[in-house]
Amino acid sequence: MMNMRYLLILLLFGCLSCQKVLKIVDRGKSEYVIVIPHSYSDAELKGAYALQSFLEKSAKVRLPVVHDTTAWAEKEISIGSTNRLHHITEGNEDLQDDGFHVFTRGEKLYIKGGTGYGSLYGVNELLEKYWDYRRYTSTVEIVPERQSIVLPVDIDDKQIPVLSSRNMLYRCADDESFLDWLRLTQTTINSNDRGKWGFWVHSFGTLLPAKRYFKEHPEYYTMNENGERVPSQLCLSNPEVLDVLCKELDKWMEKKPDAVYWSVSQNDSYNYCKCPECSKIYEEEGSPSGLMIRFVNQVAKRYPHKIISTLAYQFTRKPPKCAKPLSNVNIMFCNIECNRSKPIAEDPASKAFREDMSGWAKLTDNILLWDYMVQFSNLYTPFPNFRTLQPNMQYFVDNNVCSVFAQGNPQPAGELCHLRAYVAAKLLWNPYCDVEAVIDDFLTGYYGAAGIHIRNYIDLLHDNLELTGEGLNIFGTALDAIDGYLSPSRLDSYKACFDRAEEAVKSNKELLDRVKIARLPLVFAELEQAALTPVGDRGLLGAGNNDSLQISPSYLGSLDYFYTYCKRNGTNRICEWRTTIDEYRDEMLDMPEQYRKMMGKENKALGKNVSVNRPLSIYKADGVMSVTDGILGARNFNRNWLGFKHENFEIVIDLGRQEMFSRVNTRFLQSIYDRMFIPNGIDVLVSNDNKRFVPVKKIANEMDRSKIYKTKVLEATFAPQNSRYVKIRVDVVPVCPSWHQDAKTDAWTLVDEVAVY
Ligand SMILES: [Zn+2]
């Protein structure tokens, strides 16, 4: 056996020596020097030190870094625009900003870069592709230890990225040197294009702050449907707005004279101006974007040396019929509405988006595509969109997109965050890379022996999504998929993958921790779903002594696991814009208590007839009978909640016969950004003929602005009544309060259940 092994080593060495290679390090020694220009750029210097540091870690050899003013040596690695290039034709090629060319001449190695960061990216490519160096996160790297480090002598690797600007918001990747490694054109300070931007997005509020202008000039701002002026957006048909805005913009530009891109764009609110003048232009243009482009073009004319960027987002997504963006106008085109379970290019649900995309592509080639990669409403829900990332990126570049901003998880952790950030960055650099190989490489490198099991989980998750054909919404929930890819039995099969993954790395604490963190989305999905089947194995309540409902120990265990590992990995929120981990735990601990209030087995309203005096529109659960069906709406409002817009309403429950009762519990929801508020109060009334009602209790509720999201049971207790009909008269919050971003627009009241005891 020993001989065989010896023979194998001999063969390997034999192959290596007969192949023509450049020996950068030969059995622990190197004669090479790293050469950079005398006047070097940031990228050239970083490239030189990245190479030096790698060789030191990998082969324990420290190569000197010298300027190109030193005498030529026989063995050199030239990085960037050194004078060494003057004598070879490759010195003249155009590599644009971030392209690079790695090649050899004799015993010399050249890493030539474009005017931006190409030199550094060329070094990165060398280390990664030829010498197997990996960086999977800002802290996890794999450095192969080697005695000899060689390169094929005929290496000739030239790459120019198809996207000239590659930006990604993913907090877990937000580290300067790691962003460089991922070849992203952003820094940790600006999550966009290395500080070239003065304003990034949603700048109307900054340019014309309502605090400064609204009181004296309400006419600068949105007119809502009722003819009132509100400070949500600007009234762009008002010529004064252009002058005032440009004066403000001048001041900002003075502060940042080097910034090239200036966003002049709508706020993050739907409430655009409905005044007659603005509306007339929307009509002519077939879209509110027409007025936006006319306005932005006028700004761009005043700043011919800057690029004025604006949004094609939500109400401005559809391109205009007549207006055409000037050459110094950039369009940030956003795909926030798109389904994520199928590639945009072929998904029937994305037809309207495709029409808009090709419309804009005909108008301009200065398009930044704003892509959304995670479930923002629930950052820990399993979100199987990996199979769409590549076809979508290819679709974007096929449609005149020159720049992409991939918006990911704003929290430092979240569902498969390191993997998704890594894959997205690879696709931003090369939309045609072998993405399956990238995923495999990451999983093996980052999770070790557990990687294969996590791969199985990811495959299973995506296979199930394809099998069920369901959609995937960036504002969805784990409840949307309870009958689909997140059904209880499918969750069990995913858990089995993680059991095997944990088993495979049980003796390695570091890897085991990574696997336990990767499991969090399954724990989260089960916690979320526990409210839908509240009593039983998967519920938040179990039957206790005396038939009472007790909080389930396994639910508490899962909640504790979720809380502990979220805290450990630095997660602050479970949703992009609300719900801290502490708030989540409080809510989830309060949930069983709320359920007990609503689900007592003595509830006399259960299954009884319900009527309401207002029509149901968007939030209709399974109709009015949902109020007494014993199924509560879960944390997310899009399941089992009845919603009433704007006006007061009444719910009447017919108990079927006269009953004695002294308590009525009604459960409501608040989600401030979704314009949903717990009512100002309720009146409980009783009757025996469903005509003459007698009031028995009035309850007031004070709005709790500190909680962006909450559910609450309003409990009305009163002297025992013997009645057949119970009426709950709901005094709603009719419009968003003045402090709200959608001030004075219609608000919703959501109710899920009424219990009578
Ligand atoms: Zn207007």
mmCIF file of N, CA, C and O in Angstrom, residues 487-552:
data_model
loop_
_atom_site.group_PDB
_atom_site.id
_atom_site.type_symbol
_atom_site.label_atom_id
_atom_site.label_comp_id
_atom_site.label_asym_id
_atom_site.label_seq_id
_atom_site.Cartn_x
_atom_site.Cartn_y
_atom_site.Cartn_z
ATOM 1 N N SER A 487 -45.717 23.319 4.285
ATOM 2 C CA SER A 487 -46.733 22.518 4.972
ATOM 3 C C SER A 487 -46.064 21.770 6.127
ATOM 4 O O SER A 487 -44.846 21.543 6.105
ATOM 5 N N PRO A 488 -46.836 21.392 7.150
ATOM 6 C CA PRO A 488 -46.231 20.715 8.307
ATOM 7 C C PRO A 488 -45.401 19.494 7.922
ATOM 8 O O PRO A 488 -44.299 19.316 8.436
ATOM 9 N N SER A 489 -45.878 18.674 6.982
ATOM 10 C CA SER A 489 -45.093 17.472 6.660
ATOM 11 C C SER A 489 -43.811 17.842 5.919
ATOM 12 O O SER A 489 -42.774 17.204 6.089
ATOM 13 N N ARG A 490 -43.876 18.873 5.087
ATOM 14 C CA ARG A 490 -42.650 19.304 4.393
ATOM 15 C C ARG A 490 -41.660 19.906 5.395
ATOM 16 O O ARG A 490 -40.447 19.688 5.294
ATOM 17 N N LEU A 491 -42.189 20.652 6.362
ATOM 18 C CA LEU A 491 -41.290 21.187 7.401
ATOM 19 C C LEU A 491 -40.565 20.039 8.105
ATOM 20 O O LEU A 491 -39.377 20.133 8.414
ATOM 21 N N ASP A 492 -41.283 18.936 8.320
ATOM 22 C CA ASP A 492 -40.640 17.782 8.968
ATOM 23 C C ASP A 492 -39.499 17.247 8.111
ATOM 24 O O ASP A 492 -38.444 16.862 8.630
ATOM 25 N N SER A 493 -39.703 17.219 6.802
ATOM 26 C CA SER A 493 -38.622 16.683 5.952
ATOM 27 C C SER A 493 -37.418 17.632 5.922
ATOM 28 O O SER A 493 -36.280 17.190 5.847
ATOM 29 N N TYR A 494 -37.676 18.927 6.016
ATOM 30 C CA TYR A 494 -36.547 19.869 6.083
ATOM 31 C C TYR A 494 -35.795 19.706 7.407
ATOM 32 O O TYR A 494 -34.569 19.769 7.450
ATOM 33 N N LYS A 495 -36.590 19.490 8.468
ATOM 34 C CA LYS A 495 -35.947 19.326 9.782
ATOM 35 C C LYS A 495 -35.037 18.095 9.789
ATOM 36 O O LYS A 495 -33.976 18.101 10.420
ATOM 37 N N ALA A 496 -35.462 17.079 9.068
ATOM 38 C CA ALA A 496 -34.632 15.861 8.998
ATOM 39 C C ALA A 496 -33.284 16.174 8.333
ATOM 40 O O ALA A 496 -32.245 15.651 8.741
ATOM 41 N N CYS A 497 -33.298 17.026 7.316
ATOM 42 C CA CYS A 497 -32.023 17.440 6.689
ATOM 43 C C CYS A 497 -31.127 18.112 7.726
ATOM 44 O O CYS A 497 -29.917 17.871 7.766
ATOM 45 N N PHE A 498 -31.725 18.966 8.534
ATOM 46 C CA PHE A 498 -30.920 19.676 9.530
ATOM 47 C C PHE A 498 -30.454 18.748 10.653
ATOM 48 O O PHE A 498 -29.368 18.950 11.206
ATOM 49 N N ASP A 499 -31.274 17.749 10.982
ATOM 50 C CA ASP A 499 -30.814 16.771 11.983
ATOM 51 C C ASP A 499 -29.546 16.092 11.473
ATOM 52 O O ASP A 499 -28.579 15.920 12.214
ATOM 53 N N ARG A 500 -29.563 15.708 10.190
ATOM 54 C CA ARG A 500 -28.380 15.050 9.612
ATOM 55 C C ARG A 500 -27.199 16.028 9.538
ATOM 56 O O ARG A 500 -26.055 15.651 9.786
ATOM 57 N N ALA A 501 -27.498 17.272 9.207
ATOM 58 C CA ALA A 501 -26.429 18.279 9.125
ATOM 59 C C ALA A 501 -25.765 18.470 10.487
ATOM 60 O O ALA A 501 -24.537 18.513 10.595
ATOM 61 N N GLU A 502 -26.580 18.543 11.524
ATOM 62 C CA GLU A 502 -26.018 18.727 12.870
ATOM 63 C C GLU A 502 -25.193 17.512 13.287
ATOM 64 O O GLU A 502 -24.131 17.655 13.888
ATOM 65 N N GLU A 503 -25.719 16.350 12.955
ATOM 66 C CA GLU A 503 -25.006 15.115 13.285
ATOM 67 C C GLU A 503 -23.616 15.103 12.611
ATOM 68 O O GLU A 503 -22.619 14.710 13.211
ATOM 69 N N ALA A 504 -23.573 15.568 11.372
ATOM 70 C CA ALA A 504 -22.324 15.509 10.590
ATOM 71 C C ALA A 504 -21.226 16.404 11.167
ATOM 72 O O ALA A 504 -20.042 16.154 10.933
ATOM 73 N N VAL A 505 -21.609 17.438 11.899
ATOM 74 C CA VAL A 505 -20.573 18.360 12.419
ATOM 75 C C VAL A 505 -20.666 18.502 13.935
ATOM 76 O O VAL A 505 -20.228 19.501 14.504
ATOM 77 N N LYS A 506 -21.227 17.473 14.583
ATOM 78 C CA LYS A 506 -21.495 17.615 16.024
ATOM 79 C C LYS A 506 -20.235 17.831 16.857
ATOM 80 O O LYS A 506 -20.292 18.402 17.936
ATOM 81 N N SER A 507 -19.084 17.397 16.347
ATOM 82 C CA SER A 507 -17.871 17.558 17.157
ATOM 83 C C SER A 507 -17.138 18.873 16.846
ATOM 84 O O SER A 507 -16.096 19.149 17.412
ATOM 85 N N ASN A 508 -17.692 19.671 15.957
ATOM 86 C CA ASN A 508 -17.049 20.945 15.625
ATOM 87 C C ASN A 508 -17.996 22.094 16.001
ATOM 88 O O ASN A 508 -18.968 22.368 15.314
ATOM 89 N N LYS A 509 -17.703 22.726 17.114
ATOM 90 C CA LYS A 509 -18.651 23.702 17.667
ATOM 91 C C LYS A 509 -18.940 24.855 16.705
ATOM 92 O O LYS A 509 -20.078 25.311 16.565
ATOM 93 N N GLU A 510 -17.886 25.291 16.037
ATOM 94 C CA GLU A 510 -18.045 26.435 15.128
ATOM 95 C C GLU A 510 -19.008 26.091 13.984
ATOM 96 O O GLU A 510 -19.935 26.840 13.672
ATOM 97 N N LEU A 511 -18.782 24.937 13.370
ATOM 98 C CA LEU A 511 -19.656 24.525 12.267
ATOM 99 C C LEU A 511 -21.062 24.209 12.770
ATOM 100 O O LEU A 511 -22.058 24.540 12.121
ATOM 101 N N LEU A 512 -21.135 23.592 13.936
ATOM 102 C CA LEU A 512 -22.443 23.253 14.499
ATOM 103 C C LEU A 512 -23.262 24.522 14.733
ATOM 104 O O LEU A 512 -24.462 24.564 14.454
ATOM 105 N N ASP A 513 -22.612 25.553 15.218
ATOM 106 C CA ASP A 513 -23.295 26.829 15.429
ATOM 107 C C ASP A 513 -23.832 27.402 14.118
ATOM 108 O O ASP A 513 -24.929 27.928 14.070
ATOM 109 N N ARG A 514 -23.036 27.289 13.062
ATOM 110 C CA ARG A 514 -23.496 27.784 11.750
ATOM 111 C C ARG A 514 -24.731 27.020 11.288
ATOM 112 O O ARG A 514 -25.660 27.593 10.734
ATOM 113 N N VAL A 515 -24.724 25.715 11.528
ATOM 114 C CA VAL A 515 -25.877 24.901 11.125
ATOM 115 C C VAL A 515 -27.103 25.273 11.957
ATOM 116 O O VAL A 515 -28.211 25.397 11.441
ATOM 117 N N LYS A 516 -26.892 25.489 13.238
ATOM 118 C CA LYS A 516 -28.017 25.833 14.108
ATOM 119 C C LYS A 516 -28.615 27.176 13.695
ATOM 120 O O LYS A 516 -29.826 27.388 13.772
ATOM 121 N N ILE A 517 -27.766 28.081 13.249
ATOM 122 C CA ILE A 517 -28.269 29.383 12.778
ATOM 123 C C ILE A 517 -29.011 29.196 11.450
ATOM 124 O O ILE A 517 -30.065 29.792 11.228
ATOM 125 N N ALA A 518 -28.491 28.324 10.596
ATOM 126 C CA ALA A 518 -29.171 28.066 9.315
ATOM 127 C C ALA A 518 -30.532 27.420 9.533
ATOM 128 O O ALA A 518 -31.419 27.515 8.688
ATOM 129 N N ARG A 519 -30.738 26.768 10.672
ATOM 130 C CA ARG A 519 -32.012 26.115 10.967
ATOM 131 C C ARG A 519 -33.085 27.121 11.429
ATOM 132 O O ARG A 519 -34.291 26.807 11.409
ATOM 133 N N LEU A 520 -32.656 28.293 11.844
ATOM 134 C CA LEU A 520 -33.606 29.265 12.413
ATOM 135 C C LEU A 520 -34.873 29.477 11.571
ATOM 136 O O LEU A 520 -35.960 29.578 12.122
ATOM 137 N N PRO A 521 -34.778 29.572 10.241
ATOM 138 C CA PRO A 521 -36.009 29.792 9.463
ATOM 139 C C PRO A 521 -37.065 28.699 9.663
ATOM 140 O O PRO A 521 -38.259 28.987 9.639
ATOM 141 N N LEU A 522 -36.632 27.466 9.880
ATOM 142 C CA LEU A 522 -37.613 26.407 10.120
ATOM 143 C C LEU A 522 -38.297 26.603 11.469
ATOM 144 O O LEU A 522 -39.506 26.418 11.611
ATOM 145 N N VAL A 523 -37.499 26.998 12.457
ATOM 146 C CA VAL A 523 -38.051 27.255 13.786
ATOM 147 C C VAL A 523 -39.029 28.423 13.703
ATOM 148 O O VAL A 523 -40.137 28.388 14.259
ATOM 149 N N PHE A 524 -38.635 29.438 12.947
ATOM 150 C CA PHE A 524 -39.491 30.621 12.794
ATOM 151 C C PHE A 524 -40.806 30.249 12.119
ATOM 152 O O PHE A 524 -41.889 30.660 12.556
ATOM 153 N N ALA A 525 -40.720 29.465 11.040
ATOM 154 C CA ALA A 525 -41.940 29.077 10.313
ATOM 155 C C ALA A 525 -42.893 28.335 11.244
ATOM 156 O O ALA A 525 -44.104 28.564 11.235
ATOM 157 N N GLU A 526 -42.347 27.462 12.086
ATOM 158 C CA GLU A 526 -43.215 26.710 13.000
ATOM 159 C C GLU A 526 -43.831 27.616 14.070
ATOM 160 O O GLU A 526 -44.988 27.444 14.430
ATOM 161 N N LEU A 527 -43.034 28.564 14.549
ATOM 162 C CA LEU A 527 -43.585 29.501 15.538
ATOM 163 C C LEU A 527 -44.738 30.297 14.938
ATOM 164 O O LEU A 527 -45.783 30.479 15.549
ATOM 165 N N GLU A 528 -44.525 30.774 13.705
ATOM 166 C CA GLU A 528 -45.554 31.564 13.044
ATOM 167 C C GLU A 528 -46.817 30.746 12.804
ATOM 168 O O GLU A 528 -47.923 31.219 12.973
ATOM 169 N N GLN A 529 -46.599 29.503 12.412
ATOM 170 C CA GLN A 529 -47.748 28.670 12.065
ATOM 171 C C GLN A 529 -48.478 28.135 13.304
ATOM 172 O O GLN A 529 -49.621 27.695 13.205
ATOM 173 N N ALA A 530 -47.803 28.201 14.453
ATOM 174 C CA ALA A 530 -48.407 27.666 15.683
ATOM 175 C C ALA A 530 -49.735 28.347 15.994
ATOM 176 O O ALA A 530 -50.632 27.755 16.596
ATOM 177 N N ALA A 531 -49.878 29.600 15.549
ATOM 178 C CA ALA A 531 -51.100 30.330 15.864
ATOM 179 C C ALA A 531 -52.287 29.866 15.020
ATOM 180 O O ALA A 531 -53.430 30.073 15.391
ATOM 181 N N LEU A 532 -52.010 29.245 13.878
ATOM 182 C CA LEU A 532 -53.114 28.837 13.011
ATOM 183 C C LEU A 532 -53.770 27.539 13.464
ATOM 184 O O LEU A 532 -54.945 27.311 13.234
ATOM 185 N N THR A 533 -52.962 26.678 14.052
ATOM 186 C CA THR A 533 -53.545 25.477 14.655
ATOM 187 C C THR A 533 -53.142 25.524 16.126
ATOM 188 O O THR A 533 -52.242 24.822 16.557
ATOM 189 N N PRO A 534 -53.803 26.408 16.860
ATOM 190 C CA PRO A 534 -53.264 26.789 18.175
ATOM 191 C C PRO A 534 -53.199 25.672 19.204
ATOM 192 O O PRO A 534 -52.327 25.680 20.051
ATOM 193 N N VAL A 535 -54.093 24.709 19.115
ATOM 194 C CA VAL A 535 -54.084 23.669 20.147
ATOM 195 C C VAL A 535 -53.595 22.363 19.546
ATOM 196 O O VAL A 535 -54.056 21.947 18.494
ATOM 197 N N GLY A 536 -52.613 21.750 20.186
ATOM 198 C CA GLY A 536 -52.123 20.451 19.704
ATOM 199 C C GLY A 536 -50.624 20.458 19.554
ATOM 200 O O GLY A 536 -49.941 21.384 19.983
ATOM 201 N N ASP A 537 -50.113 19.406 18.880
ATOM 202 C CA ASP A 537 -48.665 19.196 18.762
ATOM 203 C C ASP A 537 -47.919 20.394 18.218
ATOM 204 O O ASP A 537 -46.811 20.698 18.638
ATOM 205 N N ARG A 538 -48.503 21.031 17.212
ATOM 206 C CA ARG A 538 -47.803 22.141 16.572
ATOM 207 C C ARG A 538 -48.317 23.496 17.044
ATOM 208 O O ARG A 538 -47.943 24.526 16.494
ATOM 209 N N GLY A 539 -49.165 23.506 18.014
ATOM 210 C CA GLY A 539 -49.811 24.746 18.442
ATOM 211 C C GLY A 539 -49.081 25.431 19.573
ATOM 212 O O GLY A 539 -48.083 24.938 20.096
ATOM 213 N N LEU A 540 -49.595 26.595 19.946
ATOM 214 C CA LEU A 540 -48.991 27.314 21.052
ATOM 215 C C LEU A 540 -49.658 26.953 22.380
ATOM 216 O O LEU A 540 -49.201 27.358 23.436
ATOM 217 N N LEU A 541 -50.750 26.211 22.298
ATOM 218 C CA LEU A 541 -51.429 25.788 23.521
ATOM 219 C C LEU A 541 -51.570 24.273 23.540
ATOM 220 O O LEU A 541 -51.745 23.646 22.499
ATOM 221 N N GLY A 542 -51.477 23.727 24.728
ATOM 222 C CA GLY A 542 -51.750 22.309 24.901
ATOM 223 C C GLY A 542 -52.811 22.172 25.982
ATOM 224 O O GLY A 542 -53.035 23.104 26.767
ATOM 225 N N ALA A 543 -53.483 21.034 26.006
ATOM 226 C CA ALA A 543 -54.504 20.844 27.033
ATOM 227 C C ALA A 543 -53.816 20.603 28.378
ATOM 228 O O ALA A 543 -52.934 19.756 28.480
ATOM 229 N N GLY A 544 -54.202 21.401 29.391
ATOM 230 C CA GLY A 544 -53.611 21.235 30.716
ATOM 231 C C GLY A 544 -54.578 20.477 31.622
ATOM 232 O O GLY A 544 -55.513 19.830 31.146
ATOM 233 N N ASN A 545 -54.353 20.571 32.925
ATOM 234 C CA ASN A 545 -55.261 19.942 33.880
ATOM 235 C C ASN A 545 -56.637 20.596 33.781
ATOM 236 O O ASN A 545 -56.760 21.733 33.341
ATOM 237 N N ASN A 546 -57.651 19.923 34.201
ATOM 238 C CA ASN A 546 -59.026 20.431 34.228
ATOM 239 C C ASN A 546 -59.462 20.981 32.884
ATOM 240 O O ASN A 546 -60.154 21.980 32.809
ATOM 241 N N ASP A 547 -58.965 20.381 31.828
ATOM 242 C CA ASP A 547 -59.391 20.811 30.492
ATOM 243 C C ASP A 547 -58.981 22.234 30.147
ATOM 244 O O ASP A 547 -59.477 22.819 29.201
ATOM 245 N N SER A 548 -58.104 22.831 30.924
ATOM 246 C CA SER A 548 -57.723 24.209 30.646
ATOM 247 C C SER A 548 -56.667 24.217 29.522
ATOM 248 O O SER A 548 -56.074 23.190 29.222
ATOM 249 N N LEU A 549 -56.482 25.381 28.928
ATOM 250 C CA LEU A 549 -55.483 25.503 27.859
ATOM 251 C C LEU A 549 -54.201 26.064 28.447
ATOM 252 O O LEU A 549 -54.196 27.147 29.027
ATOM 253 N N GLN A 550 -53.127 25.311 28.311
ATOM 254 C CA GLN A 550 -51.836 25.743 28.859
ATOM 255 C C GLN A 550 -50.860 26.014 27.724
ATOM 256 O O GLN A 550 -50.922 25.356 26.685
ATOM 257 N N ILE A 551 -49.962 26.940 27.970
ATOM 258 C CA ILE A 551 -48.944 27.234 26.956
ATOM 259 C C ILE A 551 -48.081 25.981 26.727
ATOM 260 O O ILE A 551 -47.718 25.294 27.666
ATOM 261 N N SER A 552 -47.808 25.699 25.476
ATOM 262 C CA SER A 552 -47.126 24.447 25.135
ATOM 263 C C SER A 552 -45.621 24.531 25.408
ATOM 264 O O SER A 552 -44.969 25.481 24.980
#
